Amino acid sequence: MTAERDALKDAFLARAGLAGARRERLAGDASTRAYERLYLAGGGRRIFMDQPPVESAPCPPDADAGARRSLGYNAMARLAAGRVDAFVAVAGWLNQAGLSAPRIEAFDAGQGLAVMEDLGDDLFGTLIAGGADEGPLYEAALDALIHMQDQPVPGRLGAEAGLDWPLLTYDALALETAADLLPDWLPALRPGVRVDAAARRDWSSLWRPILERGEAGARVFCHRDYHVENLIWLPDREGPARVGMVDFQDAVLAHPAWDLSMLLHDARRDVSRTLSDTLLGRYLERSRYADELPIASDFHALGALNICRIIGVFARLVVRDGRPRYEAFLPRMWGYLDACLADPGLSDLRAWLDACVPADARR
């Protein structure tokens, strides 16, 4: 943290009338963001988000595939590049939809700073680890997801905050970029993994019909990182608003199965096969998309893609970024992947992994 950045933050808080607040740094994650809790002089708390504008640019909404490839990973994957205006715009839409996102009190998109409502510390994951019954919490998370997916989705977000943020489609190129993280990075972490040019061509061919299904089914608002470490229990609210949401700035228009996979293929805690099957059944009973799409098979196929993405991301975090703790999550992800690949429709993908990723590399 540089002195110049500190001065910017101090000036921002002063403009927001919060210069006298006591500041407490909060634990971070794998992103370039940092958070502080503000204790106001007159009582009450707020959250202060610091997202320095250090990442490459987000995806331009009108960029074609070639332009996106030349612009790099954020554009290919249709990531928001940590932009505060994305967070503010998505938060506004979620609140208007009857869900619970932090209400924004002040922001400076250019400097990457925002002050927002403090939704508290009762993360679903923390409550479950402390002994809370996971069933009702997961049911609430699933019902909030269904409510979110039932809302009409505009092409632009943020008008109420004076912003104009595009909600882009999680299209075939973005999905391809996600799948390719595994062959791009796993060999550097597990030397026994061998992906030659022919195997790489086969990998691309195997995913092509799944990418097409993912893009064709992209019709709902997608949080994109919907899991219990990003959900906060708010029992004093009603219905889907009891589920507070954070870390949604990369939201896209996507296939309904994507957020379902994020919830049930959780990298940081085990979601049992029994619980996963129960929640999938609840989703199939309650979501209108179960009548429009082959949700169960798409959940396995796009779930497998999502899991491969996460394995690749964690390998990259360990190898490139020097964050060894993420290696501990890999066995869980391989277990989820095995469950998805039990779908007979994914037998060719299972055969590719058996040929290219030896058993001792799946750990």
Short mmCIF file of C-alpha atoms in Angstrom, two decimals:
data_model
loop_
_atom_site.label_atom_id
_atom_site.label_comp_id
_atom_site.label_asym_id
_atom_site.label_seq_id
_atom_site.Cartn_x
_atom_site.Cartn_y
_atom_site.Cartn_z
CA MET A 1 0.00 0.00 0.00
CA THR A 2 1.68 3.19 -1.13
CA ALA A 3 1.55 6.58 0.54
CA GLU A 4 -0.08 7.98 -2.59
CA ARG A 5 -2.85 5.38 -2.45
CA ASP A 6 -3.34 6.06 1.25
CA ALA A 7 -3.76 9.76 0.52
CA LEU A 8 -6.36 9.04 -2.18
CA LYS A 9 -8.33 6.87 0.21
CA ASP A 10 -8.17 9.44 3.00
CA ALA A 11 -9.39 12.17 0.66
CA PHE A 12 -12.24 9.99 -0.62
CA LEU A 13 -13.41 9.21 2.91
CA ALA A 14 -13.22 12.88 3.81
CA ARG A 15 -15.44 13.77 0.82
CA ALA A 16 -17.90 11.11 1.96
CA GLY A 17 -18.01 12.61 5.44
CA LEU A 18 -16.26 9.62 6.98
CA ALA A 19 -12.85 11.02 7.85
CA GLY A 20 -13.44 10.35 11.55
CA ALA A 21 -14.37 6.67 11.15
CA ARG A 22 -12.18 4.05 12.80
CA ARG A 23 -10.83 1.66 10.18
CA GLU A 24 -10.24 -2.07 10.54
CA ARG A 25 -8.70 -4.10 7.73
CA LEU A 26 -10.58 -7.28 6.78
CA ALA A 27 -9.23 -10.55 5.42
CA GLY A 28 -8.76 -10.62 1.64
CA ASP A 29 -9.16 -13.24 -1.09
CA ALA A 30 -7.43 -14.12 -4.35
CA SER A 31 -8.33 -10.80 -5.98
CA THR A 32 -6.66 -7.39 -6.10
CA ARG A 33 -9.35 -5.90 -3.84
CA ALA A 34 -8.98 -4.96 -0.17
CA TYR A 35 -11.69 -4.22 2.37
CA GLU A 36 -11.90 -2.28 5.60
CA ARG A 37 -14.70 -2.03 8.12
CA LEU A 38 -15.51 1.52 9.09
CA TYR A 39 -16.80 2.22 12.60
CA LEU A 40 -18.64 5.52 12.44
CA ALA A 41 -18.13 8.10 15.16
CA GLY A 42 -21.88 8.33 15.78
CA GLY A 43 -22.39 4.56 15.73
CA GLY A 44 -23.00 2.12 12.91
CA ARG A 45 -20.64 0.42 10.47
CA ARG A 46 -19.84 0.54 6.78
CA ILE A 47 -17.56 -1.38 4.42
CA PHE A 48 -14.83 0.43 2.51
CA MET A 49 -13.72 -1.26 -0.72
CA ASP A 50 -10.36 -0.48 -2.28
CA GLN A 51 -9.98 -1.85 -5.81
CA PRO A 52 -6.92 -0.23 -7.39
CA PRO A 53 -7.25 0.08 -11.19
CA VAL A 54 -4.35 -2.32 -11.82
CA GLU A 55 -5.93 -4.98 -14.03
CA SER A 56 -6.12 -5.01 -17.81
CA ALA A 57 -9.24 -3.45 -19.31
CA PRO A 58 -12.62 -5.21 -19.14
CA CYS A 59 -14.16 -6.59 -22.29
CA PRO A 60 -15.46 -3.87 -24.65
CA PRO A 61 -19.09 -4.75 -25.37
CA ASP A 62 -18.67 -4.47 -29.14
CA ALA A 63 -15.33 -6.34 -29.44
CA ASP A 64 -15.34 -9.39 -31.73
CA ALA A 65 -13.51 -12.61 -30.90
CA GLY A 66 -10.29 -11.53 -32.60
CA ALA A 67 -10.19 -8.21 -30.78
CA ARG A 68 -10.89 -9.91 -27.47
CA ARG A 69 -8.05 -12.37 -27.99
CA SER A 70 -5.67 -9.51 -28.71
CA LEU A 71 -6.83 -7.63 -25.59
CA GLY A 72 -6.09 -10.54 -23.28
CA TYR A 73 -7.63 -12.68 -20.60
CA ASN A 74 -10.16 -10.27 -19.06
CA ALA A 75 -11.64 -9.48 -22.46
CA MET A 76 -11.69 -13.13 -23.53
CA ALA A 77 -13.32 -14.27 -20.30
CA ARG A 78 -15.62 -11.23 -20.12
CA LEU A 79 -14.43 -10.23 -16.68
CA ALA A 80 -15.06 -6.79 -15.21
CA ALA A 81 -11.36 -6.31 -14.34
CA GLY A 82 -12.31 -5.38 -10.79
CA ARG A 83 -14.11 -2.23 -11.87
CA VAL A 84 -15.97 -0.48 -9.08
CA ASP A 85 -18.59 0.80 -11.51
CA ALA A 86 -19.42 -2.83 -12.33
CA PHE A 87 -19.90 -3.60 -8.63
CA VAL A 88 -22.10 -0.52 -8.11
CA ALA A 89 -24.22 -1.21 -11.20
CA VAL A 90 -24.79 -4.88 -10.36
CA ALA A 91 -25.53 -4.10 -6.69
CA GLY A 92 -28.23 -1.66 -7.79
CA TRP A 93 -29.87 -4.23 -10.05
CA LEU A 94 -29.84 -6.93 -7.36
CA ASN A 95 -31.48 -4.62 -4.83
CA GLN A 96 -34.12 -3.53 -7.36
CA ALA A 97 -34.83 -7.22 -8.00
CA GLY A 98 -35.76 -7.81 -4.35
CA LEU A 99 -32.45 -9.39 -3.42
CA SER A 100 -29.85 -8.16 -0.93
CA ALA A 101 -26.61 -6.59 -2.10
CA PRO A 102 -24.75 -3.89 -0.15
CA ARG A 103 -26.31 -0.50 -0.78
CA ILE A 104 -23.70 1.89 -2.11
CA GLU A 105 -23.30 5.18 -0.24
CA ALA A 106 -20.36 6.72 -2.11
CA PHE A 107 -18.04 5.64 -4.90
CA ASP A 108 -15.30 6.86 -7.19
CA ALA A 109 -15.11 4.55 -10.19
CA GLY A 110 -11.93 6.11 -11.57
CA GLN A 111 -10.00 5.64 -8.34
CA GLY A 112 -11.58 2.27 -7.54
CA LEU A 113 -13.10 3.18 -4.18
CA ALA A 114 -16.53 2.66 -2.64
CA VAL A 115 -18.30 2.85 0.71
CA MET A 116 -21.24 0.54 1.17
CA GLU A 117 -23.67 -1.01 3.59
CA ASP A 118 -22.19 -3.56 6.00
CA LEU A 119 -24.18 -6.79 5.69
CA GLY A 120 -22.32 -8.37 8.60
CA ASP A 121 -20.12 -11.41 9.11
CA ASP A 122 -22.63 -14.26 8.96
CA LEU A 123 -21.31 -15.87 5.82
CA PHE A 124 -23.13 -19.10 5.04
CA GLY A 125 -19.81 -20.95 5.06
CA THR A 126 -18.88 -19.56 8.48
CA LEU A 127 -22.26 -20.46 9.96
CA ILE A 128 -22.09 -24.01 8.62
CA ALA A 129 -18.53 -24.45 9.91
CA GLY A 130 -19.80 -23.28 13.30
CA GLY A 131 -22.43 -26.01 13.44
CA ALA A 132 -25.47 -24.50 11.70
CA ASP A 133 -27.67 -26.92 9.77
CA GLU A 134 -26.51 -26.63 6.17
CA GLY A 135 -29.78 -27.81 4.66
CA PRO A 136 -31.95 -24.72 5.29
CA LEU A 137 -29.12 -22.39 4.33
CA TYR A 138 -28.52 -24.16 1.03
CA GLU A 139 -32.27 -24.22 0.35
CA ALA A 140 -32.41 -20.46 0.94
CA ALA A 141 -29.43 -19.95 -1.36
CA LEU A 142 -31.06 -22.06 -4.06
CA ASP A 143 -34.40 -20.27 -3.76
CA ALA A 144 -32.67 -16.87 -3.99
CA LEU A 145 -30.86 -18.12 -7.09
CA ILE A 146 -34.14 -19.19 -8.68
CA HIS A 147 -35.66 -15.78 -7.85
CA MET A 148 -32.65 -14.03 -9.39
CA GLN A 149 -32.92 -16.12 -12.54
CA ASP A 150 -36.62 -15.36 -12.86
CA GLN A 151 -36.02 -11.60 -13.23
CA PRO A 152 -36.07 -9.84 -16.62
CA VAL A 153 -32.51 -8.95 -17.48
CA PRO A 154 -31.68 -5.59 -19.08
CA GLY A 155 -28.75 -5.20 -21.40
CA ARG A 156 -27.36 -2.29 -19.38
CA LEU A 157 -27.11 -1.78 -15.64
CA GLY A 158 -26.49 1.14 -13.30
CA ALA A 159 -28.71 3.92 -14.62
CA GLU A 160 -29.92 4.74 -11.09
CA ALA A 161 -26.30 5.51 -10.12
CA GLY A 162 -25.52 7.46 -13.28
CA LEU A 163 -23.67 4.50 -14.80
CA ASP A 164 -24.05 2.52 -18.00
CA TRP A 165 -22.56 -0.94 -17.44
CA PRO A 166 -23.15 -3.65 -20.06
CA LEU A 167 -24.32 -7.10 -19.02
CA LEU A 168 -22.40 -9.22 -21.52
CA THR A 169 -23.14 -12.80 -22.54
CA TYR A 170 -20.99 -15.61 -21.16
CA ASP A 171 -20.45 -16.80 -24.69
CA ALA A 172 -18.51 -19.59 -26.38
CA LEU A 173 -15.19 -17.70 -26.33
CA ALA A 174 -15.52 -16.93 -22.62
CA LEU A 175 -16.41 -20.56 -21.90
CA GLU A 176 -13.53 -21.79 -24.06
CA THR A 177 -11.16 -19.49 -22.18
CA ALA A 178 -12.44 -21.01 -18.93
CA ALA A 179 -11.96 -24.61 -20.06
CA ASP A 180 -8.46 -23.95 -21.42
CA LEU A 181 -7.14 -22.93 -18.01
CA LEU A 182 -6.69 -26.60 -17.11
CA PRO A 183 -4.35 -27.59 -19.99
CA ASP A 184 -2.70 -24.16 -19.81
CA TRP A 185 -1.69 -24.40 -16.15
CA LEU A 186 -2.08 -27.89 -14.68
CA PRO A 187 1.03 -29.31 -16.44
CA ALA A 188 3.16 -26.65 -14.72
CA LEU A 189 1.88 -27.84 -11.33
CA ARG A 190 1.75 -31.57 -12.07
CA PRO A 191 4.67 -32.56 -14.35
CA GLY A 192 3.06 -35.94 -15.05
CA VAL A 193 0.30 -34.21 -17.05
CA ARG A 194 1.11 -34.39 -20.77
CA VAL A 195 -0.85 -32.28 -23.24
CA ASP A 196 0.76 -32.32 -26.69
CA ALA A 197 -0.57 -30.54 -29.76
CA ALA A 198 -2.84 -33.43 -30.75
CA ALA A 199 -4.29 -33.69 -27.25
CA ARG A 200 -4.90 -29.97 -27.23
CA ARG A 201 -6.83 -30.20 -30.51
CA ASP A 202 -8.88 -33.06 -29.09
CA TRP A 203 -9.58 -31.03 -25.96
CA SER A 204 -10.96 -28.18 -28.04
CA SER A 205 -13.09 -30.51 -30.15
CA LEU A 206 -14.57 -32.25 -27.11
CA TRP A 207 -15.69 -28.99 -25.58
CA ARG A 208 -17.10 -27.41 -28.74
CA PRO A 209 -20.68 -28.79 -28.42
CA ILE A 210 -20.72 -27.90 -24.72
CA LEU A 211 -19.62 -24.34 -25.48
CA GLU A 212 -22.43 -24.08 -28.00
CA ARG A 213 -24.96 -25.34 -25.44
CA GLY A 214 -23.66 -22.87 -22.88
CA GLU A 215 -23.97 -19.90 -25.21
CA ALA A 216 -27.36 -20.96 -26.62
CA GLY A 217 -28.74 -21.31 -23.08
CA ALA A 218 -27.39 -17.96 -21.85
CA ARG A 219 -30.61 -16.30 -20.77
CA VAL A 220 -30.41 -15.49 -17.03
CA PHE A 221 -28.60 -13.03 -14.79
CA CYS A 222 -25.54 -14.89 -13.52
CA HIS A 223 -23.72 -13.86 -10.33
CA ARG A 224 -20.79 -15.96 -11.58
CA ASP A 225 -19.24 -16.62 -8.15
CA TYR A 226 -22.30 -17.88 -6.30
CA HIS A 227 -21.12 -19.97 -3.34
CA VAL A 228 -21.44 -19.96 0.44
CA GLU A 229 -18.38 -17.75 1.05
CA ASN A 230 -20.10 -14.98 -0.95
CA LEU A 231 -23.52 -15.34 0.69
CA ILE A 232 -24.46 -13.66 3.99
CA TRP A 233 -27.38 -14.77 6.16
CA LEU A 234 -29.81 -11.94 6.92
CA PRO A 235 -32.58 -13.62 8.95
CA ASP A 236 -34.36 -10.35 9.74
CA ARG A 237 -35.24 -9.92 6.06
CA GLU A 238 -37.85 -11.88 4.15
CA GLY A 239 -37.83 -14.37 1.29
CA PRO A 240 -34.90 -14.22 -1.12
CA ALA A 241 -33.69 -10.99 0.54
CA ARG A 242 -32.48 -13.12 3.47
CA VAL A 243 -29.54 -14.11 1.27
CA GLY A 244 -27.03 -11.26 1.13
CA MET A 245 -24.74 -11.33 -1.89
CA VAL A 246 -21.23 -10.00 -2.48
CA ASP A 247 -18.44 -10.44 -5.06
CA PHE A 248 -20.80 -10.16 -8.02
CA GLN A 249 -18.99 -7.57 -10.16
CA ASP A 250 -18.24 -10.12 -12.92
CA ALA A 251 -21.94 -10.82 -13.50
CA VAL A 252 -22.96 -11.85 -17.01
CA LEU A 253 -25.89 -13.21 -18.96
CA ALA A 254 -25.32 -16.95 -18.76
CA HIS A 255 -26.77 -20.44 -18.78
CA PRO A 256 -28.83 -21.21 -15.63
CA ALA A 257 -26.56 -24.16 -14.82
CA TRP A 258 -23.51 -21.97 -14.23
CA ASP A 259 -24.44 -20.47 -10.86
CA LEU A 260 -25.94 -23.82 -9.88
CA SER A 261 -22.53 -25.39 -10.44
CA MET A 262 -20.82 -22.63 -8.46
CA LEU A 263 -23.10 -23.36 -5.49
CA LEU A 264 -22.89 -27.15 -5.58
CA HIS A 265 -19.28 -27.59 -6.74
CA ASP A 266 -17.86 -25.47 -3.93
CA ALA A 267 -14.06 -25.44 -3.91
CA ARG A 268 -13.77 -24.53 -0.23
CA ARG A 269 -16.10 -27.03 1.40
CA ASP A 270 -17.51 -30.44 0.62
CA VAL A 271 -21.00 -30.51 -0.80
CA SER A 272 -22.09 -34.12 -0.44
CA ARG A 273 -23.55 -36.03 -3.34
CA THR A 274 -26.75 -36.43 -1.31
CA LEU A 275 -27.10 -32.70 -0.71
CA SER A 276 -26.20 -31.90 -4.31
CA ASP A 277 -28.77 -34.34 -5.68
CA THR A 278 -31.44 -33.00 -3.30
CA LEU A 279 -30.81 -29.41 -4.31
CA LEU A 280 -30.67 -30.25 -7.99
CA GLY A 281 -34.05 -31.95 -7.60
CA ARG A 282 -35.42 -28.87 -5.81
CA TYR A 283 -34.15 -26.71 -8.66
CA LEU A 284 -35.75 -28.94 -11.30
CA GLU A 285 -39.07 -28.73 -9.45
CA ARG A 286 -39.08 -24.95 -8.97
CA SER A 287 -37.20 -23.37 -11.88
CA ARG A 288 -39.06 -22.58 -15.05
CA TYR A 289 -35.87 -23.33 -16.99
CA ALA A 290 -36.24 -27.01 -16.19
CA ASP A 291 -39.01 -27.03 -18.82
CA GLU A 292 -36.95 -25.13 -21.39
CA LEU A 293 -33.48 -26.68 -21.12
CA PRO A 294 -31.95 -30.10 -20.32
CA ILE A 295 -30.80 -28.74 -16.97
CA ALA A 296 -29.52 -32.00 -15.46
CA SER A 297 -27.24 -32.86 -18.38
CA ASP A 298 -26.19 -29.22 -18.80
CA PHE A 299 -25.40 -29.10 -15.07
CA HIS A 300 -23.00 -32.01 -15.55
CA ALA A 301 -21.45 -30.67 -18.77
CA LEU A 302 -21.11 -27.01 -17.78
CA GLY A 303 -20.32 -28.10 -14.24
CA ALA A 304 -17.40 -30.12 -15.61
CA LEU A 305 -16.25 -27.07 -17.55
CA ASN A 306 -16.53 -24.88 -14.46
CA ILE A 307 -14.57 -27.38 -12.37
CA CYS A 308 -11.83 -27.58 -15.02
CA ARG A 309 -11.71 -23.78 -14.93
CA ILE A 310 -11.30 -23.76 -11.15
CA ILE A 311 -8.58 -26.43 -11.26
CA GLY A 312 -6.73 -24.29 -13.80
CA VAL A 313 -7.21 -21.12 -11.75
CA PHE A 314 -5.87 -22.79 -8.61
CA ALA A 315 -2.89 -24.23 -10.51
CA ARG A 316 -2.16 -20.72 -11.81
CA LEU A 317 -2.44 -19.23 -8.32
CA VAL A 318 0.09 -21.74 -7.01
CA VAL A 319 2.56 -21.69 -9.92
CA ARG A 320 2.43 -18.11 -11.12
CA ASP A 321 1.28 -16.20 -8.07
CA GLY A 322 3.01 -18.14 -5.31
CA ARG A 323 -0.15 -18.95 -3.33
CA PRO A 324 0.37 -22.58 -2.28
CA ARG A 325 -2.74 -22.78 -0.07
CA TYR A 326 -4.93 -23.20 -3.16
CA GLU A 327 -3.36 -26.57 -3.90
CA ALA A 328 -5.24 -28.01 -0.90
CA PHE A 329 -8.57 -27.45 -2.70
CA LEU A 330 -7.68 -29.56 -5.73
CA PRO A 331 -8.64 -33.04 -4.44
CA ARG A 332 -12.16 -31.80 -3.74
CA MET A 333 -12.45 -30.41 -7.28
CA TRP A 334 -11.31 -33.70 -8.80
CA GLY A 335 -14.01 -35.45 -6.78
CA TYR A 336 -16.67 -33.12 -8.14
CA LEU A 337 -15.32 -33.61 -11.65
CA ASP A 338 -15.52 -37.40 -11.33
CA ALA A 339 -19.18 -37.06 -10.32
CA CYS A 340 -19.95 -34.91 -13.39
CA LEU A 341 -18.04 -37.21 -15.73
CA ALA A 342 -20.15 -40.17 -14.62
CA ASP A 343 -22.73 -38.75 -17.05
CA PRO A 344 -22.61 -41.07 -20.09
CA GLY A 345 -22.76 -38.05 -22.39
CA LEU A 346 -19.30 -37.01 -21.15
CA SER A 347 -17.54 -40.33 -21.67
CA ASP A 348 -15.17 -38.93 -24.34
CA LEU A 349 -14.08 -36.13 -22.04
CA ARG A 350 -13.52 -38.65 -19.26
CA ALA A 351 -11.38 -40.72 -21.63
CA TRP A 352 -9.28 -37.64 -22.52
CA LEU A 353 -8.56 -36.96 -18.86
CA ASP A 354 -7.73 -40.61 -18.22
CA ALA A 355 -5.21 -40.47 -21.07
CA CYS A 356 -3.61 -37.11 -20.30
CA VAL A 357 -3.91 -36.66 -16.54
CA PRO A 358 -2.57 -39.67 -14.60
CA ALA A 359 -4.28 -40.68 -11.38
CA ASP A 360 -1.46 -39.36 -9.18
CA ALA A 361 -1.86 -35.92 -10.77
CA ARG A 362 -5.48 -35.73 -9.66
CA ARG A 363 -4.70 -34.73 -6.12
#
